Short mmCIF file of N, CA and C in Angstrom, two decimals:
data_model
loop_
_atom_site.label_atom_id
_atom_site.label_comp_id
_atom_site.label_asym_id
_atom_site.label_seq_id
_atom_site.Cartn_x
_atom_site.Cartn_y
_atom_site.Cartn_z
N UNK A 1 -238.19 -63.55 -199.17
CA UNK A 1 -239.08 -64.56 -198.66
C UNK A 1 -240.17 -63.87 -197.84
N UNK A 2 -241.78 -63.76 -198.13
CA UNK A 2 -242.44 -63.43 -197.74
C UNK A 2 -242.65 -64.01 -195.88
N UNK A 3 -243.05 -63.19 -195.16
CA UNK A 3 -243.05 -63.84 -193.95
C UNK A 3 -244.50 -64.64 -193.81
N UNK A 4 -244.73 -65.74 -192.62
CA UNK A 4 -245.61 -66.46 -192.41
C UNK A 4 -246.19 -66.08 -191.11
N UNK A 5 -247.45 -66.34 -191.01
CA UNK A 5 -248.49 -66.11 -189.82
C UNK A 5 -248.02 -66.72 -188.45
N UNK A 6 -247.50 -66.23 -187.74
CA UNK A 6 -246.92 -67.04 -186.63
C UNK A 6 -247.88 -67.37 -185.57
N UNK A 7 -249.21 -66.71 -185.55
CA UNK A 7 -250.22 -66.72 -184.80
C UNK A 7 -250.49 -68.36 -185.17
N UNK A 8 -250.87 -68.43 -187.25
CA UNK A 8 -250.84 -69.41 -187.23
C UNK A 8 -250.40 -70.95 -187.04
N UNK A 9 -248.64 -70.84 -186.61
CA UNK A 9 -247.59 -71.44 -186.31
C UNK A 9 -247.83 -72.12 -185.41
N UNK A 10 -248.15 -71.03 -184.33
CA UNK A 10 -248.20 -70.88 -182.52
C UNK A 10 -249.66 -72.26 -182.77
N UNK A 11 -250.27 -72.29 -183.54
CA UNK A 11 -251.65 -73.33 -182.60
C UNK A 11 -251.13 -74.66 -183.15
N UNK A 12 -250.15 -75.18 -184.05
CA UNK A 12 -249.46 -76.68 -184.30
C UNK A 12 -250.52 -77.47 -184.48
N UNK A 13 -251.47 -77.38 -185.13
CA UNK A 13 -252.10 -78.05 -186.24
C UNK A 13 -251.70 -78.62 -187.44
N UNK A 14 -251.85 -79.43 -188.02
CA UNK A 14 -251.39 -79.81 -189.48
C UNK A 14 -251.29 -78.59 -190.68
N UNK A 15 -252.37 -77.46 -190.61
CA UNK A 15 -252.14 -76.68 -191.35
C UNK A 15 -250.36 -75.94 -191.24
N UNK A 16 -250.48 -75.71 -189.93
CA UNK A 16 -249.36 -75.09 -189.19
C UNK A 16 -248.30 -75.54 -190.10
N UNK A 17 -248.11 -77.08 -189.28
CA UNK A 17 -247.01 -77.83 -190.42
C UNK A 17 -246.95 -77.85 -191.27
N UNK A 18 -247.77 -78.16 -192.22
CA UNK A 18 -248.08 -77.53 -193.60
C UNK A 18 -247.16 -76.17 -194.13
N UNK A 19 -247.55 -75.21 -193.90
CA UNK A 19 -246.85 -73.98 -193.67
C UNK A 19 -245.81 -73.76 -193.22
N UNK A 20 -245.07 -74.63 -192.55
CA UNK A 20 -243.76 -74.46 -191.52
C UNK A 20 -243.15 -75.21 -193.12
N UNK A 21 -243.24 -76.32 -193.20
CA UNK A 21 -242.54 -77.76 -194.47
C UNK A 21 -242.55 -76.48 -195.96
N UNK A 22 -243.47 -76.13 -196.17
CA UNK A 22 -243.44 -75.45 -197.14
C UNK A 22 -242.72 -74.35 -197.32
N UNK A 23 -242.24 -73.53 -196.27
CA UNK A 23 -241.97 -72.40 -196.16
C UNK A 23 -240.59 -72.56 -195.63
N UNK A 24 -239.88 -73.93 -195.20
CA UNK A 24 -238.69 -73.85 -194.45
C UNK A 24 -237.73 -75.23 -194.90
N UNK A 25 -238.22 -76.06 -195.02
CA UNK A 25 -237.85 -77.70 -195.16
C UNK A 25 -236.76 -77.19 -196.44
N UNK A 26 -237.36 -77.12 -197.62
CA UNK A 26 -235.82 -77.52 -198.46
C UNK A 26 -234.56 -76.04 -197.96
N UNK A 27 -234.95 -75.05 -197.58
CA UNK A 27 -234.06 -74.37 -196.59
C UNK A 27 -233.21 -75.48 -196.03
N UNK A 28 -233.85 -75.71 -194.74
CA UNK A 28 -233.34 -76.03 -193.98
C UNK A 28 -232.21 -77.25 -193.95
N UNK A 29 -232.72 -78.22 -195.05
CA UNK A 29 -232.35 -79.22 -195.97
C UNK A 29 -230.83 -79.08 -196.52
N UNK A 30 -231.16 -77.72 -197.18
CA UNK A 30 -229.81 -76.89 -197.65
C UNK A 30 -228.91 -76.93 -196.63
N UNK A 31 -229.54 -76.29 -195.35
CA UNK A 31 -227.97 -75.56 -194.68
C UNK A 31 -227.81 -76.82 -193.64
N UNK A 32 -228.62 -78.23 -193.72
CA UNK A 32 -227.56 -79.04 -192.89
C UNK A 32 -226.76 -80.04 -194.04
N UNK A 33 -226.92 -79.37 -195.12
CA UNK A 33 -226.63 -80.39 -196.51
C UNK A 33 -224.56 -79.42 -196.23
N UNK A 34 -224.81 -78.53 -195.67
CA UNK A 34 -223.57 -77.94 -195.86
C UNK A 34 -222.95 -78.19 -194.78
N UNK A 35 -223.54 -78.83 -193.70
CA UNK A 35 -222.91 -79.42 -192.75
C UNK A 35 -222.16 -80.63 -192.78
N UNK A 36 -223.00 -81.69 -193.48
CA UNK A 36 -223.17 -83.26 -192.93
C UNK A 36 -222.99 -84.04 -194.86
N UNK A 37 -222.91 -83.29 -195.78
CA UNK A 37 -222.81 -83.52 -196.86
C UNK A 37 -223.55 -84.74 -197.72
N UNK A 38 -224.45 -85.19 -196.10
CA UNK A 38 -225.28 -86.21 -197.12
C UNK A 38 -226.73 -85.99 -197.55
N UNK A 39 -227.37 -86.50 -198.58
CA UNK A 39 -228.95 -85.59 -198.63
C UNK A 39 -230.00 -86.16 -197.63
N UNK A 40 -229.86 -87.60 -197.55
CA UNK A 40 -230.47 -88.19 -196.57
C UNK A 40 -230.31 -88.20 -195.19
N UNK A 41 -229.12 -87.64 -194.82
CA UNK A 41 -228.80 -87.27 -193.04
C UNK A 41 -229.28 -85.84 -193.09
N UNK A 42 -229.13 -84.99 -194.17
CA UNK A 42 -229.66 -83.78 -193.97
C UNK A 42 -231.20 -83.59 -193.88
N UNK A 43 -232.02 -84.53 -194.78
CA UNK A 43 -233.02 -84.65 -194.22
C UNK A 43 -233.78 -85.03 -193.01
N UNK A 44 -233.18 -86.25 -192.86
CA UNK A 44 -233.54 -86.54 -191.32
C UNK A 44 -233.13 -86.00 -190.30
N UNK A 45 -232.06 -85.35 -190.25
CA UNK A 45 -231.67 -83.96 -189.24
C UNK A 45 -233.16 -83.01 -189.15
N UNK A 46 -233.43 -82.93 -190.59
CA UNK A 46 -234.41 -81.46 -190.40
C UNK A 46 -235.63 -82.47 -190.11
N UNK A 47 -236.15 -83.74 -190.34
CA UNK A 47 -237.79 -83.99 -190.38
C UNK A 47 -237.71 -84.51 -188.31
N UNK A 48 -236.30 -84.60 -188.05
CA UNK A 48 -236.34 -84.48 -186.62
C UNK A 48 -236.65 -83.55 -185.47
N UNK A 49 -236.67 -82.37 -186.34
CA UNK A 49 -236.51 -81.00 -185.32
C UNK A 49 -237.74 -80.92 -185.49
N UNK A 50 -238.21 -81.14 -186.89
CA UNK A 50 -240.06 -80.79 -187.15
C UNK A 50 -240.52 -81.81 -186.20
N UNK A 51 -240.22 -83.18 -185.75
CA UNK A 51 -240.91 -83.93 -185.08
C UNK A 51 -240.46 -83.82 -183.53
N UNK A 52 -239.71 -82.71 -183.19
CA UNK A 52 -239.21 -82.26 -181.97
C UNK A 52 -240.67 -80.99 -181.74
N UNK A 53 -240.66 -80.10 -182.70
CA UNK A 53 -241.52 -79.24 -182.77
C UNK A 53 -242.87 -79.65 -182.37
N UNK A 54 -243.34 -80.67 -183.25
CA UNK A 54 -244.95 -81.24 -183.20
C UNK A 54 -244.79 -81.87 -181.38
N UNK A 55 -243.95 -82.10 -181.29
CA UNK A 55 -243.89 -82.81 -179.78
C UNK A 55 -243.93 -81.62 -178.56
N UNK A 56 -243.85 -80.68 -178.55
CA UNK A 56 -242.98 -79.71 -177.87
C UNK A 56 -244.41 -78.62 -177.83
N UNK A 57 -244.58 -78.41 -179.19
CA UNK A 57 -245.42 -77.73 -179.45
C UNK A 57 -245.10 -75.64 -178.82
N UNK A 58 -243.91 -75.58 -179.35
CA UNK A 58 -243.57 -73.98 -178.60
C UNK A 58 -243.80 -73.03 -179.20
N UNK A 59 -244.01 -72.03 -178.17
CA UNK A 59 -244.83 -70.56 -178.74
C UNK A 59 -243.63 -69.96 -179.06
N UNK A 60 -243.98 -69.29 -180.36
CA UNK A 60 -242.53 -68.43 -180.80
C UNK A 60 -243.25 -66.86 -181.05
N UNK A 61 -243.04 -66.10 -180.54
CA UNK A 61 -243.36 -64.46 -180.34
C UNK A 61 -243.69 -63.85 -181.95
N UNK A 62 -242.39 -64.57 -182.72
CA UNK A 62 -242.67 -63.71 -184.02
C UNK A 62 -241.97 -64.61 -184.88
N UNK A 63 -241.52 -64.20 -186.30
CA UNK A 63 -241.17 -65.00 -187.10
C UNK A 63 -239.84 -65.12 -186.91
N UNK A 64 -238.91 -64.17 -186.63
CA UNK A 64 -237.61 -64.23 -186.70
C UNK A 64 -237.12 -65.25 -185.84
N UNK A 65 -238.01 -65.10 -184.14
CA UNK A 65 -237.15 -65.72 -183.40
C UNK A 65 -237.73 -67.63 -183.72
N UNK A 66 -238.94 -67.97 -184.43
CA UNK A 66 -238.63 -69.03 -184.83
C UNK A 66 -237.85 -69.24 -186.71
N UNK A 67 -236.84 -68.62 -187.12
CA UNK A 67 -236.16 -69.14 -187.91
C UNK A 67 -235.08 -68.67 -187.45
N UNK A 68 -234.47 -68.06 -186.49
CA UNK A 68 -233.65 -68.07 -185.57
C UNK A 68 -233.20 -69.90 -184.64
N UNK A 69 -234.48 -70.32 -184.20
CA UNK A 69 -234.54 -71.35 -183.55
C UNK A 69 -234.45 -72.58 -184.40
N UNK A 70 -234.65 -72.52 -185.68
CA UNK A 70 -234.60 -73.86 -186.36
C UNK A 70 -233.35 -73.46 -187.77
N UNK A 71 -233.09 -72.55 -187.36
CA UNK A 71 -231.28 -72.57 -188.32
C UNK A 71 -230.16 -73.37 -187.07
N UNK A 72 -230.75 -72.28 -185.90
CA UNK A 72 -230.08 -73.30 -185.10
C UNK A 72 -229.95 -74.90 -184.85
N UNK A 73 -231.11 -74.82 -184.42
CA UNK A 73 -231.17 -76.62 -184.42
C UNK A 73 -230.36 -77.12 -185.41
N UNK A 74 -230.78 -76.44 -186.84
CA UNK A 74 -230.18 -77.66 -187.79
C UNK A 74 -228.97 -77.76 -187.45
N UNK A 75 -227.96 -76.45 -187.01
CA UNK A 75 -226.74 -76.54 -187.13
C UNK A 75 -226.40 -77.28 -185.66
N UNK A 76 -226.85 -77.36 -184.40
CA UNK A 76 -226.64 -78.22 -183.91
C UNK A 76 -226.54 -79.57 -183.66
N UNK A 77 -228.09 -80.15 -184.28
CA UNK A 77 -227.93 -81.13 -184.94
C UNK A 77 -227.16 -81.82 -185.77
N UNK A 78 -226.68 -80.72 -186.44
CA UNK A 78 -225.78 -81.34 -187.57
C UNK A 78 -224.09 -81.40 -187.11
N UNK A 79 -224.03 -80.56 -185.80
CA UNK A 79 -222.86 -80.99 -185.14
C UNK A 79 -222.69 -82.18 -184.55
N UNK A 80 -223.84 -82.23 -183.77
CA UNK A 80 -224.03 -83.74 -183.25
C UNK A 80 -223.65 -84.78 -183.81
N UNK A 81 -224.33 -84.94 -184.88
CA UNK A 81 -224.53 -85.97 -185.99
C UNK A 81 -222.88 -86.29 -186.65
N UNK A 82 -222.12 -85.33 -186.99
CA UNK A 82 -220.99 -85.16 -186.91
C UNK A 82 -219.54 -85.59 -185.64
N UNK A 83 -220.21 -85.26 -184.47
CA UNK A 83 -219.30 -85.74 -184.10
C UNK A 83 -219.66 -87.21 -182.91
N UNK A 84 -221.01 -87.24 -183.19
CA UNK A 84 -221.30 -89.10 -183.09
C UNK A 84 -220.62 -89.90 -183.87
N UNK A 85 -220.48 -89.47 -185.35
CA UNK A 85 -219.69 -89.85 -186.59
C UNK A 85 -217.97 -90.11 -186.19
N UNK A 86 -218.04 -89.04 -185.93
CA UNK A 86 -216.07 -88.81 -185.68
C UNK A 86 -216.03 -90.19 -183.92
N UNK A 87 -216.61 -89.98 -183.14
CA UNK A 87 -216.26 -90.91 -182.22
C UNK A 87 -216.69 -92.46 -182.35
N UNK A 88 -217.55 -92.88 -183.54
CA UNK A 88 -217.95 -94.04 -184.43
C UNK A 88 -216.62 -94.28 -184.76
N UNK A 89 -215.58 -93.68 -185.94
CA UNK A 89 -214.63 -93.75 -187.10
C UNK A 89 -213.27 -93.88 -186.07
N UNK A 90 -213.49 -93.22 -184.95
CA UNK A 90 -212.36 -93.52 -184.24
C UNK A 90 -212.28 -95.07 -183.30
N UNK A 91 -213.32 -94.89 -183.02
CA UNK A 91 -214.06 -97.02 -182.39
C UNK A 91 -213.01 -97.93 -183.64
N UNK A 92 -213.88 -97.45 -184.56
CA UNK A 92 -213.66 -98.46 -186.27
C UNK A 92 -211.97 -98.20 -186.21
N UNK A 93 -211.23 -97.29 -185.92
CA UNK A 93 -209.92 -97.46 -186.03
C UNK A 93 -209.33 -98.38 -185.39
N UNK A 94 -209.92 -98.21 -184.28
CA UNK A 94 -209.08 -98.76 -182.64
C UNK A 94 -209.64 -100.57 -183.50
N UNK A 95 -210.60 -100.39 -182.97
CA UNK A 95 -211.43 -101.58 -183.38
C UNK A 95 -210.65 -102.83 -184.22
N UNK A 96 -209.88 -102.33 -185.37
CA UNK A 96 -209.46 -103.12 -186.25
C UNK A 96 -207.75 -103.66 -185.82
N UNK A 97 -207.38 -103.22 -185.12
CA UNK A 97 -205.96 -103.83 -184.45
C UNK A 97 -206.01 -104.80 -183.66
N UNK A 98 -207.40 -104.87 -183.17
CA UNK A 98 -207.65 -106.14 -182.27
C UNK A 98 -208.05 -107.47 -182.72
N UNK A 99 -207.53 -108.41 -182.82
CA UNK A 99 -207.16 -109.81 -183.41
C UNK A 99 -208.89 -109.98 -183.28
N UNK A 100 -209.55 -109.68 -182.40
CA UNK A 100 -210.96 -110.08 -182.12
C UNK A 100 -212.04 -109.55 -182.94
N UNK A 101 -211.58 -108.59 -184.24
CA UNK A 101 -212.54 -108.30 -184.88
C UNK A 101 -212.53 -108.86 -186.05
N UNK A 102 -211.39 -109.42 -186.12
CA UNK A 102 -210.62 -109.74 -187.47
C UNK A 102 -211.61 -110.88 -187.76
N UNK A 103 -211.98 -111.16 -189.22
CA UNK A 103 -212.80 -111.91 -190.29
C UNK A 103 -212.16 -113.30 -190.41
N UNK A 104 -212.38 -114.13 -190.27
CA UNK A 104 -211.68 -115.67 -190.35
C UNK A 104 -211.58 -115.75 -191.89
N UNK A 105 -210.67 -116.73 -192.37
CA UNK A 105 -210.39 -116.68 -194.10
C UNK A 105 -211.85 -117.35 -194.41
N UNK A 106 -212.48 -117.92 -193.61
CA UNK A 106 -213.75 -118.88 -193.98
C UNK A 106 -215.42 -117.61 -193.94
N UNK A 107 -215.11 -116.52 -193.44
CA UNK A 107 -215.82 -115.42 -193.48
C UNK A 107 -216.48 -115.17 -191.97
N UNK A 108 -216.46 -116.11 -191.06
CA UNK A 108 -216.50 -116.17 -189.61
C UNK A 108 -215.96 -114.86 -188.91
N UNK A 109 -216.59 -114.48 -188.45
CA UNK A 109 -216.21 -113.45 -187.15
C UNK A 109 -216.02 -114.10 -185.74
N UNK A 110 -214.49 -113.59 -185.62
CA UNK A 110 -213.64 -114.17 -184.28
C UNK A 110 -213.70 -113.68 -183.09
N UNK A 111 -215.32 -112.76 -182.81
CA UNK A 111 -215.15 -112.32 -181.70
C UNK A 111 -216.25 -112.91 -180.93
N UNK A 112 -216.35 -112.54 -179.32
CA UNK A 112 -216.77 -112.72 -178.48
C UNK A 112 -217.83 -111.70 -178.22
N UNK A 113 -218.83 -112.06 -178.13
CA UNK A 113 -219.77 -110.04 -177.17
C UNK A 113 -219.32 -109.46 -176.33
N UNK A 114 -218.76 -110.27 -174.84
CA UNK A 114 -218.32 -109.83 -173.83
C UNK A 114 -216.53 -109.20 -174.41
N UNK A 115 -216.18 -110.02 -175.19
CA UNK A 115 -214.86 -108.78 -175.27
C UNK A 115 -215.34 -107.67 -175.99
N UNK A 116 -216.01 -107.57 -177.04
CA UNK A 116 -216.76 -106.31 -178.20
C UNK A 116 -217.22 -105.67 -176.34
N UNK A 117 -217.42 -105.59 -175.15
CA UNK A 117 -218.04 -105.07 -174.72
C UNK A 117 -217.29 -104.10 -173.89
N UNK A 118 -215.94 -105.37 -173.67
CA UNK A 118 -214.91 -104.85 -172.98
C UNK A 118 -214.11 -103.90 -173.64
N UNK A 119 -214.10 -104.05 -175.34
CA UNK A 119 -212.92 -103.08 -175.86
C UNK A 119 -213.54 -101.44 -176.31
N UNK A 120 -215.21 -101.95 -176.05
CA UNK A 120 -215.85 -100.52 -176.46
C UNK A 120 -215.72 -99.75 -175.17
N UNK A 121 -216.05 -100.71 -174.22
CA UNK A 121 -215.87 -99.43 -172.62
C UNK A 121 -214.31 -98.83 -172.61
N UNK A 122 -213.44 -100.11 -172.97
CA UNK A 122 -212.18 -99.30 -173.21
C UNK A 122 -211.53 -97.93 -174.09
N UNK A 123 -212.83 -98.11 -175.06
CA UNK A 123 -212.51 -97.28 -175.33
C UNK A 123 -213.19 -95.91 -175.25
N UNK A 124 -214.24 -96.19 -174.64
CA UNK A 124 -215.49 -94.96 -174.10
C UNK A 124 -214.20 -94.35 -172.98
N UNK A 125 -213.49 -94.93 -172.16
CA UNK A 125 -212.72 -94.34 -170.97
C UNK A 125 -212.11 -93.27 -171.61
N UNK A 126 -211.07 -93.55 -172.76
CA UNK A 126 -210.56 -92.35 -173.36
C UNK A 126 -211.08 -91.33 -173.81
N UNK A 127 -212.23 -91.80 -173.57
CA UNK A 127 -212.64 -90.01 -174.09
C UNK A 127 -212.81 -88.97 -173.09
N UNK A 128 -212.92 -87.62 -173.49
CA UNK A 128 -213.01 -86.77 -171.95
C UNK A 128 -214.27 -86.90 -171.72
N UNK A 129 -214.27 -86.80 -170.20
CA UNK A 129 -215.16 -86.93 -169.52
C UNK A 129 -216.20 -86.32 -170.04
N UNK A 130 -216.81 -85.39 -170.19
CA UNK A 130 -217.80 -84.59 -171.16
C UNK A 130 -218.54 -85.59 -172.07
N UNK A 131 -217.16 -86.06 -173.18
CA UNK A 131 -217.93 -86.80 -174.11
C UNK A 131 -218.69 -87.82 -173.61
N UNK A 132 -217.28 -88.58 -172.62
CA UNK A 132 -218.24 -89.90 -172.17
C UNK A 132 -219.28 -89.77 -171.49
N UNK A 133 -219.27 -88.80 -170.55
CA UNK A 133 -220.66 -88.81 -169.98
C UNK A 133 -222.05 -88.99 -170.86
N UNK A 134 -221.93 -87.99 -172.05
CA UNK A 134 -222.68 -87.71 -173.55
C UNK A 134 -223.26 -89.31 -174.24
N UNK A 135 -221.91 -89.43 -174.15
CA UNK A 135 -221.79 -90.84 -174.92
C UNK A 135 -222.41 -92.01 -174.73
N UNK A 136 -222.64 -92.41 -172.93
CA UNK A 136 -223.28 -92.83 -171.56
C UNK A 136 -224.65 -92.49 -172.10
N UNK A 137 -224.79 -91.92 -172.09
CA UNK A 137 -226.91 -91.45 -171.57
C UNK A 137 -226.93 -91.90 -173.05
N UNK A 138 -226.27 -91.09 -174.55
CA UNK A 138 -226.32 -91.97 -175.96
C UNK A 138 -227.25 -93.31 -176.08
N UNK A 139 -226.29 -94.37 -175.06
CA UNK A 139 -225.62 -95.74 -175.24
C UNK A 139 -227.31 -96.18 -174.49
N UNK A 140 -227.35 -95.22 -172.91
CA UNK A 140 -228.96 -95.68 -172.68
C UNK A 140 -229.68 -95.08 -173.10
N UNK A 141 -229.92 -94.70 -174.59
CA UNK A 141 -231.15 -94.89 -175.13
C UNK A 141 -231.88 -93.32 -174.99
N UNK A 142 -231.07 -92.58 -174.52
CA UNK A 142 -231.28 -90.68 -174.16
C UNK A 142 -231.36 -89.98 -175.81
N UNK A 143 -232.42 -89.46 -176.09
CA UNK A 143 -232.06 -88.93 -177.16
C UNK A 143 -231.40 -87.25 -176.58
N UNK A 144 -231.23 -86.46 -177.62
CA UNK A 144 -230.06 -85.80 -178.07
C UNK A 144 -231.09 -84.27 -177.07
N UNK A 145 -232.14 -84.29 -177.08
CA UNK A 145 -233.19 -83.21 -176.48
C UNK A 145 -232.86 -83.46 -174.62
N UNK A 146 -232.95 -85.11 -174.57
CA UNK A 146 -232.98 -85.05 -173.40
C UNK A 146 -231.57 -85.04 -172.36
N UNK A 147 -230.59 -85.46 -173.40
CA UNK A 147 -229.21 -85.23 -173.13
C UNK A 147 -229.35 -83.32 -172.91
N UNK A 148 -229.11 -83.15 -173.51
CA UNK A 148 -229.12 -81.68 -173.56
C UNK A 148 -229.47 -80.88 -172.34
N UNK A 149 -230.70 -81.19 -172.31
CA UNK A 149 -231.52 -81.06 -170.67
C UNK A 149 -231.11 -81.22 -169.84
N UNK A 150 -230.33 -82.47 -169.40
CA UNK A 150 -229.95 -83.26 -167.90
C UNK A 150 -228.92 -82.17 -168.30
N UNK A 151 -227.74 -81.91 -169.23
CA UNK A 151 -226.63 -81.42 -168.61
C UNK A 151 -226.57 -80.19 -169.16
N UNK A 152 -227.99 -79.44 -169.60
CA UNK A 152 -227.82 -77.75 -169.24
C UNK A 152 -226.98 -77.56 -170.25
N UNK A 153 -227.11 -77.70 -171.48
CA UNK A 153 -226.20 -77.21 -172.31
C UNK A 153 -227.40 -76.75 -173.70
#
């Protein structure tokens, strides 16, 4: 893979992007496709980091250390995305033992908001503290950059 102008990178112009999409996207596409196994989460994993990038706008020294920085992302991202997933599927477990989610034979849903509100905090408690905290800033509306930030990780 021939390398790209990072001078040109560094000024985040449309050409820039241009050059970044062309030169990295179905890459990148690939290695969160080996994460997250879907083509459409793998995409939007990667057209997120590009729209993290255009926002951010960061100087990268040379080429390595930005495809260094966006293998990463993907694969963080794609952890994320993963285990937002896994603490979703575990909700949906819990979720279904409770008489209150259950489908009426007439197709009616038998629940309340305020209990759906009570059995999700119940079940945000079980998680370790870490997650829930994570889970917390999630829930208000924190994306995944600014989570990151507040808790230095």
């Amino acid at each position: 893979m021939e390398e790209i102008d990072i001078e040109q990178i560094n000024q985040w112009d449309a050409t820039a992007f241009q050059l970044l999409y062309d030169h990295y996207y179905k890459a990148l596409v690939s290695y969160a496709l080996s994460f997250v196994s879907f083509q459409s989460v793998s995409e939007d994993i990667v057209q997120e980091i590009f729209i993290h990038l255009c926002e951010h706008n960061n100087l990268f020294p040379n080429e390595r250390v930005l495809r260094v920085y966006l293998y990463n992302a993907v694969r963080n991202s794609s952890l994320n995305y993963l285990n937002h997933n896994h603490v979703i599927c575990n909700f949906n477990k819990e979720a279904i033992h409770y008489p209150e989610f259950q489908i009426a034979d007439n197709g009616e849903e038998n629940f309340f908001s305020e209990e759906v509100y009570r059995l999700l905090f119940q079940a945000i408690d079980k998680l370790p503290p870490r997650q829930r905290e994570i889970f917390m800033m999630l829930m208000e509306g924190k994306c995944n950059a600014e989570i990151a930030e507040t808790l230095n990780i």
